[in-house]
Amino acid sequence: MNMPPAVLVIDNLSLEFPAWRSTAKVLNGVSLRLHPGEIVGVIGESGSGKSVTALLSLRLLAEHSYRVTAGQLRVLGRDMLAASEAQLLKVRGRDIAMIFQEPMTALNPTRRIGRQMLDVIRHHQPLSKAQATERAVSLLRDMHIADPEAVMASYPFELSGGMRQRVMIALAFSCDPPLLIADEPTTALDVTVQRQVLLLLREKARARNTAVLLITHDMALVSQFCDRVYVMYTGAVVEHGPVHAVMAQPQHPYTQGLLAALPGQARPGAELHSIRGQVPDLAELPSGCTFRERCDKAMPACAQRPLLRGHGDHQRACWLEVGP
Ligand code: SF4
């Protein structure tokens, strides 16, 4: 079966944050693809580069704070690294929408939800106020919000965290963007609300064939909601593949560590596994495999940097051989 063209293509992308004394190498040859209708997880500890990848896809990193040293990043074929500010303004919201961890950072606390929704909807679509209001009500209803009019009349602080995140998802879908990036969208919510919000996000994405990039540190969420996953470590992809394959047979010791740390994996009464050691300083990355200091399976060959390899669409950057 032929895959439709990718919505997001990242090829061999390297990026650094220059500073006075040292330069942090934040992305080191990241390649990633996202096709229409796919929900793809990007997982890793802080410092893995997952959020920088998300923010760069929308060019939301502060200009002049970073330097792209190699590679490309395309959304719907457009070179995002070369796009002008005017082009970016059109692309954001219409072609790519983003959902952040804390909706209060994206919602204006001094304006009612309805006003904010109408602003976003009318910015990208030539609708009258009445038509935009109708669209906003229908978007909120789609998010299973029973009384959309009451929510539209509310200020953000009058809503619960879960309700605010539903509003954000409704806003994100308001222009039917082909690509949605969700950066830790439910981390601030309790587990039950988290699940409800992600189920809604997936339902909407499936219905509209929207590609979703879900940035998270939570392997359990990836296993429940994603089709494919990219595991990142020190600014590089160390494993990627279909979620069922990565969950059933994780090939990189870092992925194995993340999975072993899932709550369900510990024996009753036993302590949860955690990966020993720390993520290395990105300004002083060791040569060879950057996971070496934390890896129980390290061997002499690991002094050389391993490149991604594997069979088909399940790949890992590790020198260990994997059984059939
Ligand atoms: Fe461990 Fe070596 Fe594989 Fe790196 S390449 S994860 S150090 S076995």
JSON list of N, CA, C and O in Angstrom, two decimals, residues 92-143:
[
{"chain": "A", "resi": 92, "resn": "ARG", "atom": "N", "xyz": [0.93, 28.84, 11.14]},
{"chain": "A", "resi": 92, "resn": "ARG", "atom": "CA", "xyz": [0.56, 28.49, 12.51]},
{"chain": "A", "resi": 92, "resn": "ARG", "atom": "C", "xyz": [-0.96, 28.55, 12.66]},
{"chain": "A", "resi": 92, "resn": "ARG", "atom": "O", "xyz": [-1.58, 29.55, 12.34]},
{"chain": "A", "resi": 93, "resn": "GLY", "atom": "N", "xyz": [-1.53, 27.52, 13.17]},
{"chain": "A", "resi": 93, "resn": "GLY", "atom": "CA", "xyz": [-2.98, 27.48, 13.37]},
{"chain": "A", "resi": 93, "resn": "GLY", "atom": "C", "xyz": [-3.68, 26.89, 12.17]},
{"chain": "A", "resi": 93, "resn": "GLY", "atom": "O", "xyz": [-4.58, 26.09, 12.29]},
{"chain": "A", "resi": 94, "resn": "ARG", "atom": "N", "xyz": [-3.27, 27.29, 10.93]},
{"chain": "A", "resi": 94, "resn": "ARG", "atom": "CA", "xyz": [-3.94, 26.79, 9.73]},
{"chain": "A", "resi": 94, "resn": "ARG", "atom": "C", "xyz": [-3.37, 25.44, 9.30]},
{"chain": "A", "resi": 94, "resn": "ARG", "atom": "O", "xyz": [-4.10, 24.49, 9.05]},
{"chain": "A", "resi": 95, "resn": "ASP", "atom": "N", "xyz": [-2.03, 25.35, 9.23]},
{"chain": "A", "resi": 95, "resn": "ASP", "atom": "CA", "xyz": [-1.39, 24.10, 8.80]},
{"chain": "A", "resi": 95, "resn": "ASP", "atom": "C", "xyz": [-0.89, 23.27, 9.98]},
{"chain": "A", "resi": 95, "resn": "ASP", "atom": "O", "xyz": [-0.85, 22.04, 9.91]},
{"chain": "A", "resi": 96, "resn": "ILE", "atom": "N", "xyz": [-0.44, 23.97, 11.02]},
{"chain": "A", "resi": 96, "resn": "ILE", "atom": "CA", "xyz": [0.06, 23.27, 12.22]},
{"chain": "A", "resi": 96, "resn": "ILE", "atom": "C", "xyz": [-0.56, 23.95, 13.43]},
{"chain": "A", "resi": 96, "resn": "ILE", "atom": "O", "xyz": [-0.51, 25.18, 13.55]},
{"chain": "A", "resi": 97, "resn": "ALA", "atom": "N", "xyz": [-1.10, 23.15, 14.32]},
{"chain": "A", "resi": 97, "resn": "ALA", "atom": "CA", "xyz": [-1.57, 23.71, 15.60]},
{"chain": "A", "resi": 97, "resn": "ALA", "atom": "C", "xyz": [-0.78, 23.05, 16.70]},
{"chain": "A", "resi": 97, "resn": "ALA", "atom": "O", "xyz": [-0.25, 21.95, 16.54]},
{"chain": "A", "resi": 98, "resn": "MET", "atom": "N", "xyz": [-0.70, 23.75, 17.83]},
{"chain": "A", "resi": 98, "resn": "MET", "atom": "CA", "xyz": [0.07, 23.19, 18.93]},
{"chain": "A", "resi": 98, "resn": "MET", "atom": "C", "xyz": [-0.76, 23.24, 20.21]},
{"chain": "A", "resi": 98, "resn": "MET", "atom": "O", "xyz": [-1.45, 24.23, 20.47]},
{"chain": "A", "resi": 99, "resn": "ILE", "atom": "N", "xyz": [-0.66, 22.19, 20.98]},
{"chain": "A", "resi": 99, "resn": "ILE", "atom": "CA", "xyz": [-1.30, 22.15, 22.30]},
{"chain": "A", "resi": 99, "resn": "ILE", "atom": "C", "xyz": [-0.18, 22.04, 23.33]},
{"chain": "A", "resi": 99, "resn": "ILE", "atom": "O", "xyz": [0.66, 21.14, 23.24]},
{"chain": "A", "resi": 100, "resn": "PHE", "atom": "N", "xyz": [-0.18, 22.95, 24.29]},
{"chain": "A", "resi": 100, "resn": "PHE", "atom": "CA", "xyz": [0.87, 22.96, 25.30]},
{"chain": "A", "resi": 100, "resn": "PHE", "atom": "C", "xyz": [0.39, 22.26, 26.57]},
{"chain": "A", "resi": 100, "resn": "PHE", "atom": "O", "xyz": [-0.78, 22.01, 26.77]},
{"chain": "A", "resi": 101, "resn": "GLN", "atom": "N", "xyz": [1.37, 22.00, 27.45]},
{"chain": "A", "resi": 101, "resn": "GLN", "atom": "CA", "xyz": [1.06, 21.34, 28.72]},
{"chain": "A", "resi": 101, "resn": "GLN", "atom": "C", "xyz": [0.08, 22.16, 29.55]},
{"chain": "A", "resi": 101, "resn": "GLN", "atom": "O", "xyz": [-0.86, 21.64, 30.12]},
{"chain": "A", "resi": 102, "resn": "GLU", "atom": "N", "xyz": [0.32, 23.45, 29.62]},
{"chain": "A", "resi": 102, "resn": "GLU", "atom": "CA", "xyz": [-0.50, 24.30, 30.49]},
{"chain": "A", "resi": 102, "resn": "GLU", "atom": "C", "xyz": [-1.30, 25.27, 29.63]},
{"chain": "A", "resi": 102, "resn": "GLU", "atom": "O", "xyz": [-0.75, 26.23, 29.08]},
{"chain": "A", "resi": 103, "resn": "PRO", "atom": "N", "xyz": [-2.61, 24.99, 29.45]},
{"chain": "A", "resi": 103, "resn": "PRO", "atom": "CA", "xyz": [-3.40, 25.85, 28.56]},
{"chain": "A", "resi": 103, "resn": "PRO", "atom": "C", "xyz": [-3.38, 27.32, 28.98]},
{"chain": "A", "resi": 103, "resn": "PRO", "atom": "O", "xyz": [-3.60, 28.19, 28.14]},
{"chain": "A", "resi": 104, "resn": "MET", "atom": "N", "xyz": [-3.13, 27.58, 30.27]},
{"chain": "A", "resi": 104, "resn": "MET", "atom": "CA", "xyz": [-3.14, 28.99, 30.71]},
{"chain": "A", "resi": 104, "resn": "MET", "atom": "C", "xyz": [-2.04, 29.78, 30.02]},
{"chain": "A", "resi": 104, "resn": "MET", "atom": "O", "xyz": [-2.12, 31.00, 29.93]},
{"chain": "A", "resi": 105, "resn": "THR", "atom": "N", "xyz": [-1.00, 29.10, 29.52]},
{"chain": "A", "resi": 105, "resn": "THR", "atom": "CA", "xyz": [0.05, 29.85, 28.82]},
{"chain": "A", "resi": 105, "resn": "THR", "atom": "C", "xyz": [-0.43, 30.24, 27.42]},
{"chain": "A", "resi": 105, "resn": "THR", "atom": "O", "xyz": [0.09, 31.17, 26.83]},
{"chain": "A", "resi": 106, "resn": "ALA", "atom": "N", "xyz": [-1.39, 29.49, 26.88]},
{"chain": "A", "resi": 106, "resn": "ALA", "atom": "CA", "xyz": [-1.86, 29.79, 25.53]},
{"chain": "A", "resi": 106, "resn": "ALA", "atom": "C", "xyz": [-3.16, 30.61, 25.56]},
{"chain": "A", "resi": 106, "resn": "ALA", "atom": "O", "xyz": [-3.46, 31.32, 24.60]},
{"chain": "A", "resi": 107, "resn": "LEU", "atom": "N", "xyz": [-3.93, 30.49, 26.64]},
{"chain": "A", "resi": 107, "resn": "LEU", "atom": "CA", "xyz": [-5.17, 31.25, 26.72]},
{"chain": "A", "resi": 107, "resn": "LEU", "atom": "C", "xyz": [-4.91, 32.58, 27.42]},
{"chain": "A", "resi": 107, "resn": "LEU", "atom": "O", "xyz": [-4.14, 32.65, 28.38]},
{"chain": "A", "resi": 108, "resn": "ASN", "atom": "N", "xyz": [-5.60, 33.62, 26.96]},
{"chain": "A", "resi": 108, "resn": "ASN", "atom": "CA", "xyz": [-5.47, 34.92, 27.60]},
{"chain": "A", "resi": 108, "resn": "ASN", "atom": "C", "xyz": [-6.39, 34.94, 28.83]},
{"chain": "A", "resi": 108, "resn": "ASN", "atom": "O", "xyz": [-7.61, 34.79, 28.70]},
{"chain": "A", "resi": 109, "resn": "PRO", "atom": "N", "xyz": [-5.82, 35.11, 30.04]},
{"chain": "A", "resi": 109, "resn": "PRO", "atom": "CA", "xyz": [-6.65, 35.01, 31.24]},
{"chain": "A", "resi": 109, "resn": "PRO", "atom": "C", "xyz": [-7.67, 36.14, 31.39]},
{"chain": "A", "resi": 109, "resn": "PRO", "atom": "O", "xyz": [-8.63, 36.02, 32.15]},
{"chain": "A", "resi": 110, "resn": "THR", "atom": "N", "xyz": [-7.49, 37.22, 30.63]},
{"chain": "A", "resi": 110, "resn": "THR", "atom": "CA", "xyz": [-8.38, 38.38, 30.81]},
{"chain": "A", "resi": 110, "resn": "THR", "atom": "C", "xyz": [-9.52, 38.41, 29.79]},
{"chain": "A", "resi": 110, "resn": "THR", "atom": "O", "xyz": [-10.31, 39.33, 29.78]},
{"chain": "A", "resi": 111, "resn": "ARG", "atom": "N", "xyz": [-9.58, 37.41, 28.91]},
{"chain": "A", "resi": 111, "resn": "ARG", "atom": "CA", "xyz": [-10.65, 37.43, 27.89]},
{"chain": "A", "resi": 111, "resn": "ARG", "atom": "C", "xyz": [-11.47, 36.15, 27.97]},
{"chain": "A", "resi": 111, "resn": "ARG", "atom": "O", "xyz": [-10.94, 35.07, 28.24]},
{"chain": "A", "resi": 112, "resn": "ARG", "atom": "N", "xyz": [-12.76, 36.29, 27.73]},
{"chain": "A", "resi": 112, "resn": "ARG", "atom": "CA", "xyz": [-13.63, 35.11, 27.80]},
{"chain": "A", "resi": 112, "resn": "ARG", "atom": "C", "xyz": [-13.26, 34.13, 26.67]},
{"chain": "A", "resi": 112, "resn": "ARG", "atom": "O", "xyz": [-12.76, 34.54, 25.62]},
{"chain": "A", "resi": 113, "resn": "ILE", "atom": "N", "xyz": [-13.54, 32.84, 26.95]},
{"chain": "A", "resi": 113, "resn": "ILE", "atom": "CA", "xyz": [-13.19, 31.77, 26.00]},
{"chain": "A", "resi": 113, "resn": "ILE", "atom": "C", "xyz": [-13.79, 32.05, 24.62]},
{"chain": "A", "resi": 113, "resn": "ILE", "atom": "O", "xyz": [-13.13, 31.90, 23.59]},
{"chain": "A", "resi": 114, "resn": "GLY", "atom": "N", "xyz": [-15.06, 32.46, 24.60]},
{"chain": "A", "resi": 114, "resn": "GLY", "atom": "CA", "xyz": [-15.74, 32.67, 23.32]},
{"chain": "A", "resi": 114, "resn": "GLY", "atom": "C", "xyz": [-15.02, 33.70, 22.46]},
{"chain": "A", "resi": 114, "resn": "GLY", "atom": "O", "xyz": [-14.80, 33.48, 21.26]},
{"chain": "A", "resi": 115, "resn": "ARG", "atom": "N", "xyz": [-14.60, 34.83, 23.06]},
{"chain": "A", "resi": 115, "resn": "ARG", "atom": "CA", "xyz": [-13.90, 35.88, 22.32]},
{"chain": "A", "resi": 115, "resn": "ARG", "atom": "C", "xyz": [-12.61, 35.33, 21.73]},
{"chain": "A", "resi": 115, "resn": "ARG", "atom": "O", "xyz": [-12.27, 35.60, 20.58]},
{"chain": "A", "resi": 116, "resn": "GLN", "atom": "N", "xyz": [-11.91, 34.53, 22.54]},
{"chain": "A", "resi": 116, "resn": "GLN", "atom": "CA", "xyz": [-10.63, 34.00, 22.08]},
{"chain": "A", "resi": 116, "resn": "GLN", "atom": "C", "xyz": [-10.84, 33.00, 20.93]},
{"chain": "A", "resi": 116, "resn": "GLN", "atom": "O", "xyz": [-10.08, 32.98, 19.97]},
{"chain": "A", "resi": 117, "resn": "MET", "atom": "N", "xyz": [-11.88, 32.19, 21.05]},
{"chain": "A", "resi": 117, "resn": "MET", "atom": "CA", "xyz": [-12.14, 31.21, 19.98]},
{"chain": "A", "resi": 117, "resn": "MET", "atom": "C", "xyz": [-12.51, 31.93, 18.68]},
{"chain": "A", "resi": 117, "resn": "MET", "atom": "O", "xyz": [-12.03, 31.58, 17.61]},
{"chain": "A", "resi": 118, "resn": "LEU", "atom": "N", "xyz": [-13.36, 32.95, 18.80]},
{"chain": "A", "resi": 118, "resn": "LEU", "atom": "CA", "xyz": [-13.76, 33.67, 17.59]},
{"chain": "A", "resi": 118, "resn": "LEU", "atom": "C", "xyz": [-12.56, 34.34, 16.92]},
{"chain": "A", "resi": 118, "resn": "LEU", "atom": "O", "xyz": [-12.45, 34.34, 15.69]},
{"chain": "A", "resi": 119, "resn": "ASP", "atom": "N", "xyz": [-11.66, 34.89, 17.73]},
{"chain": "A", "resi": 119, "resn": "ASP", "atom": "CA", "xyz": [-10.45, 35.52, 17.16]},
{"chain": "A", "resi": 119, "resn": "ASP", "atom": "C", "xyz": [-9.66, 34.53, 16.33]},
{"chain": "A", "resi": 119, "resn": "ASP", "atom": "O", "xyz": [-9.25, 34.81, 15.21]},
{"chain": "A", "resi": 120, "resn": "VAL", "atom": "N", "xyz": [-9.45, 33.34, 16.91]},
{"chain": "A", "resi": 120, "resn": "VAL", "atom": "CA", "xyz": [-8.64, 32.33, 16.21]},
{"chain": "A", "resi": 120, "resn": "VAL", "atom": "C", "xyz": [-9.36, 31.87, 14.94]},
{"chain": "A", "resi": 120, "resn": "VAL", "atom": "O", "xyz": [-8.77, 31.80, 13.86]},
{"chain": "A", "resi": 121, "resn": "ILE", "atom": "N", "xyz": [-10.65, 31.56, 15.08]},
{"chain": "A", "resi": 121, "resn": "ILE", "atom": "CA", "xyz": [-11.40, 31.04, 13.93]},
{"chain": "A", "resi": 121, "resn": "ILE", "atom": "C", "xyz": [-11.43, 32.08, 12.79]},
{"chain": "A", "resi": 121, "resn": "ILE", "atom": "O", "xyz": [-11.17, 31.76, 11.63]},
{"chain": "A", "resi": 122, "resn": "ARG", "atom": "N", "xyz": [-11.68, 33.34, 13.14]},
{"chain": "A", "resi": 122, "resn": "ARG", "atom": "CA", "xyz": [-11.83, 34.36, 12.08]},
{"chain": "A", "resi": 122, "resn": "ARG", "atom": "C", "xyz": [-10.48, 34.82, 11.53]},
{"chain": "A", "resi": 122, "resn": "ARG", "atom": "O", "xyz": [-10.43, 35.42, 10.45]},
{"chain": "A", "resi": 123, "resn": "HIS", "atom": "N", "xyz": [-9.40, 34.55, 12.28]},
{"chain": "A", "resi": 123, "resn": "HIS", "atom": "CA", "xyz": [-8.07, 34.92, 11.77]},
{"chain": "A", "resi": 123, "resn": "HIS", "atom": "C", "xyz": [-7.75, 34.12, 10.51]},
{"chain": "A", "resi": 123, "resn": "HIS", "atom": "O", "xyz": [-7.11, 34.61, 9.59]},
{"chain": "A", "resi": 124, "resn": "HIS", "atom": "N", "xyz": [-8.20, 32.86, 10.49]},
{"chain": "A", "resi": 124, "resn": "HIS", "atom": "CA", "xyz": [-7.83, 31.98, 9.37]},
{"chain": "A", "resi": 124, "resn": "HIS", "atom": "C", "xyz": [-8.98, 31.72, 8.40]},
{"chain": "A", "resi": 124, "resn": "HIS", "atom": "O", "xyz": [-8.75, 31.20, 7.32]},
{"chain": "A", "resi": 125, "resn": "GLN", "atom": "N", "xyz": [-10.22, 32.01, 8.81]},
{"chain": "A", "resi": 125, "resn": "GLN", "atom": "CA", "xyz": [-11.34, 31.66, 7.94]},
{"chain": "A", "resi": 125, "resn": "GLN", "atom": "C", "xyz": [-12.26, 32.87, 7.75]},
{"chain": "A", "resi": 125, "resn": "GLN", "atom": "O", "xyz": [-12.55, 33.57, 8.72]},
{"chain": "A", "resi": 126, "resn": "PRO", "atom": "N", "xyz": [-12.73, 33.09, 6.52]},
{"chain": "A", "resi": 126, "resn": "PRO", "atom": "CA", "xyz": [-13.57, 34.26, 6.25]},
{"chain": "A", "resi": 126, "resn": "PRO", "atom": "C", "xyz": [-15.01, 34.02, 6.70]},
{"chain": "A", "resi": 126, "resn": "PRO", "atom": "O", "xyz": [-15.92, 33.87, 5.89]},
{"chain": "A", "resi": 127, "resn": "LEU", "atom": "N", "xyz": [-15.25, 34.01, 8.00]},
{"chain": "A", "resi": 127, "resn": "LEU", "atom": "CA", "xyz": [-16.58, 33.73, 8.53]},
{"chain": "A", "resi": 127, "resn": "LEU", "atom": "C", "xyz": [-17.12, 34.97, 9.23]},
{"chain": "A", "resi": 127, "resn": "LEU", "atom": "O", "xyz": [-16.37, 35.75, 9.81]},
{"chain": "A", "resi": 128, "resn": "SER", "atom": "N", "xyz": [-18.43, 35.14, 9.16]},
{"chain": "A", "resi": 128, "resn": "SER", "atom": "CA", "xyz": [-19.07, 36.23, 9.92]},
{"chain": "A", "resi": 128, "resn": "SER", "atom": "C", "xyz": [-19.01, 35.87, 11.41]},
{"chain": "A", "resi": 128, "resn": "SER", "atom": "O", "xyz": [-18.71, 34.71, 11.76]},
{"chain": "A", "resi": 129, "resn": "LYS", "atom": "N", "xyz": [-19.33, 36.85, 12.24]},
{"chain": "A", "resi": 129, "resn": "LYS", "atom": "CA", "xyz": [-19.30, 36.58, 13.68]},
{"chain": "A", "resi": 129, "resn": "LYS", "atom": "C", "xyz": [-20.28, 35.46, 14.04]},
{"chain": "A", "resi": 129, "resn": "LYS", "atom": "O", "xyz": [-19.97, 34.55, 14.83]},
{"chain": "A", "resi": 130, "resn": "ALA", "atom": "N", "xyz": [-21.47, 35.50, 13.41]},
{"chain": "A", "resi": 130, "resn": "ALA", "atom": "CA", "xyz": [-22.47, 34.48, 13.73]},
{"chain": "A", "resi": 130, "resn": "ALA", "atom": "C", "xyz": [-21.99, 33.10, 13.29]},
{"chain": "A", "resi": 130, "resn": "ALA", "atom": "O", "xyz": [-22.15, 32.10, 14.00]},
{"chain": "A", "resi": 131, "resn": "GLN", "atom": "N", "xyz": [-21.39, 33.05, 12.09]},
{"chain": "A", "resi": 131, "resn": "GLN", "atom": "CA", "xyz": [-20.90, 31.75, 11.59]},
{"chain": "A", "resi": 131, "resn": "GLN", "atom": "C", "xyz": [-19.76, 31.23, 12.48]},
{"chain": "A", "resi": 131, "resn": "GLN", "atom": "O", "xyz": [-19.68, 30.03, 12.78]},
{"chain": "A", "resi": 132, "resn": "ALA", "atom": "N", "xyz": [-18.87, 32.16, 12.89]},
{"chain": "A", "resi": 132, "resn": "ALA", "atom": "CA", "xyz": [-17.74, 31.74, 13.74]},
{"chain": "A", "resi": 132, "resn": "ALA", "atom": "C", "xyz": [-18.25, 31.26, 15.10]},
{"chain": "A", "resi": 132, "resn": "ALA", "atom": "O", "xyz": [-17.73, 30.30, 15.67]},
{"chain": "A", "resi": 133, "resn": "THR", "atom": "N", "xyz": [-19.30, 31.92, 15.60]},
{"chain": "A", "resi": 133, "resn": "THR", "atom": "CA", "xyz": [-19.87, 31.49, 16.89]},
{"chain": "A", "resi": 133, "resn": "THR", "atom": "C", "xyz": [-20.44, 30.08, 16.75]},
{"chain": "A", "resi": 133, "resn": "THR", "atom": "O", "xyz": [-20.25, 29.21, 17.61]},
{"chain": "A", "resi": 134, "resn": "GLU", "atom": "N", "xyz": [-21.15, 29.86, 15.65]},
{"chain": "A", "resi": 134, "resn": "GLU", "atom": "CA", "xyz": [-21.74, 28.53, 15.41]},
{"chain": "A", "resi": 134, "resn": "GLU", "atom": "C", "xyz": [-20.62, 27.47, 15.35]},
{"chain": "A", "resi": 134, "resn": "GLU", "atom": "O", "xyz": [-20.74, 26.39, 15.92]},
{"chain": "A", "resi": 135, "resn": "ARG", "atom": "N", "xyz": [-19.53, 27.84, 14.67]},
{"chain": "A", "resi": 135, "resn": "ARG", "atom": "CA", "xyz": [-18.39, 26.91, 14.55]},
{"chain": "A", "resi": 135, "resn": "ARG", "atom": "C", "xyz": [-17.78, 26.63, 15.92]},
{"chain": "A", "resi": 135, "resn": "ARG", "atom": "O", "xyz": [-17.48, 25.49, 16.26]},
{"chain": "A", "resi": 136, "resn": "ALA", "atom": "N", "xyz": [-17.65, 27.68, 16.73]},
{"chain": "A", "resi": 136, "resn": "ALA", "atom": "CA", "xyz": [-17.04, 27.50, 18.06]},
{"chain": "A", "resi": 136, "resn": "ALA", "atom": "C", "xyz": [-17.91, 26.58, 18.92]},
{"chain": "A", "resi": 136, "resn": "ALA", "atom": "O", "xyz": [-17.40, 25.66, 19.59]},
{"chain": "A", "resi": 137, "resn": "VAL", "atom": "N", "xyz": [-19.22, 26.79, 18.86]},
{"chain": "A", "resi": 137, "resn": "VAL", "atom": "CA", "xyz": [-20.13, 25.96, 19.65]},
{"chain": "A", "resi": 137, "resn": "VAL", "atom": "C", "xyz": [-20.02, 24.51, 19.19]},
{"chain": "A", "resi": 137, "resn": "VAL", "atom": "O", "xyz": [-19.94, 23.58, 20.01]},
{"chain": "A", "resi": 138, "resn": "SER", "atom": "N", "xyz": [-19.98, 24.33, 17.87]},
{"chain": "A", "resi": 138, "resn": "SER", "atom": "CA", "xyz": [-19.93, 22.95, 17.38]},
{"chain": "A", "resi": 138, "resn": "SER", "atom": "C", "xyz": [-18.59, 22.29, 17.73]},
{"chain": "A", "resi": 138, "resn": "SER", "atom": "O", "xyz": [-18.54, 21.09, 18.06]},
{"chain": "A", "resi": 139, "resn": "LEU", "atom": "N", "xyz": [-17.48, 23.07, 17.71]},
{"chain": "A", "resi": 139, "resn": "LEU", "atom": "CA", "xyz": [-16.17, 22.51, 18.09]},
{"chain": "A", "resi": 139, "resn": "LEU", "atom": "C", "xyz": [-16.19, 22.08, 19.55]},
{"chain": "A", "resi": 139, "resn": "LEU", "atom": "O", "xyz": [-15.68, 21.02, 19.91]},
{"chain": "A", "resi": 140, "resn": "LEU", "atom": "N", "xyz": [-16.79, 22.90, 20.41]},
{"chain": "A", "resi": 140, "resn": "LEU", "atom": "CA", "xyz": [-16.83, 22.55, 21.84]},
{"chain": "A", "resi": 140, "resn": "LEU", "atom": "C", "xyz": [-17.73, 21.34, 22.06]},
{"chain": "A", "resi": 140, "resn": "LEU", "atom": "O", "xyz": [-17.43, 20.46, 22.88]},
{"chain": "A", "resi": 141, "resn": "ARG", "atom": "N", "xyz": [-18.83, 21.31, 21.31]},
{"chain": "A", "resi": 141, "resn": "ARG", "atom": "CA", "xyz": [-19.72, 20.16, 21.46]},
{"chain": "A", "resi": 141, "resn": "ARG", "atom": "C", "xyz": [-19.01, 18.87, 21.01]},
{"chain": "A", "resi": 141, "resn": "ARG", "atom": "O", "xyz": [-19.16, 17.82, 21.63]},
{"chain": "A", "resi": 142, "resn": "ASP", "atom": "N", "xyz": [-18.21, 19.00, 19.95]},
{"chain": "A", "resi": 142, "resn": "ASP", "atom": "CA", "xyz": [-17.40, 17.86, 19.47]},
{"chain": "A", "resi": 142, "resn": "ASP", "atom": "C", "xyz": [-16.46, 17.35, 20.55]},
{"chain": "A", "resi": 142, "resn": "ASP", "atom": "O", "xyz": [-16.03, 16.21, 20.53]},
{"chain": "A", "resi": 143, "resn": "MET", "atom": "N", "xyz": [-16.07, 18.25, 21.46]},
{"chain": "A", "resi": 143, "resn": "MET", "atom": "CA", "xyz": [-15.18, 17.85, 22.55]},
{"chain": "A", "resi": 143, "resn": "MET", "atom": "C", "xyz": [-15.98, 17.32, 23.74]},
{"chain": "A", "resi": 143, "resn": "MET", "atom": "O", "xyz": [-15.47, 17.28, 24.86]}
]
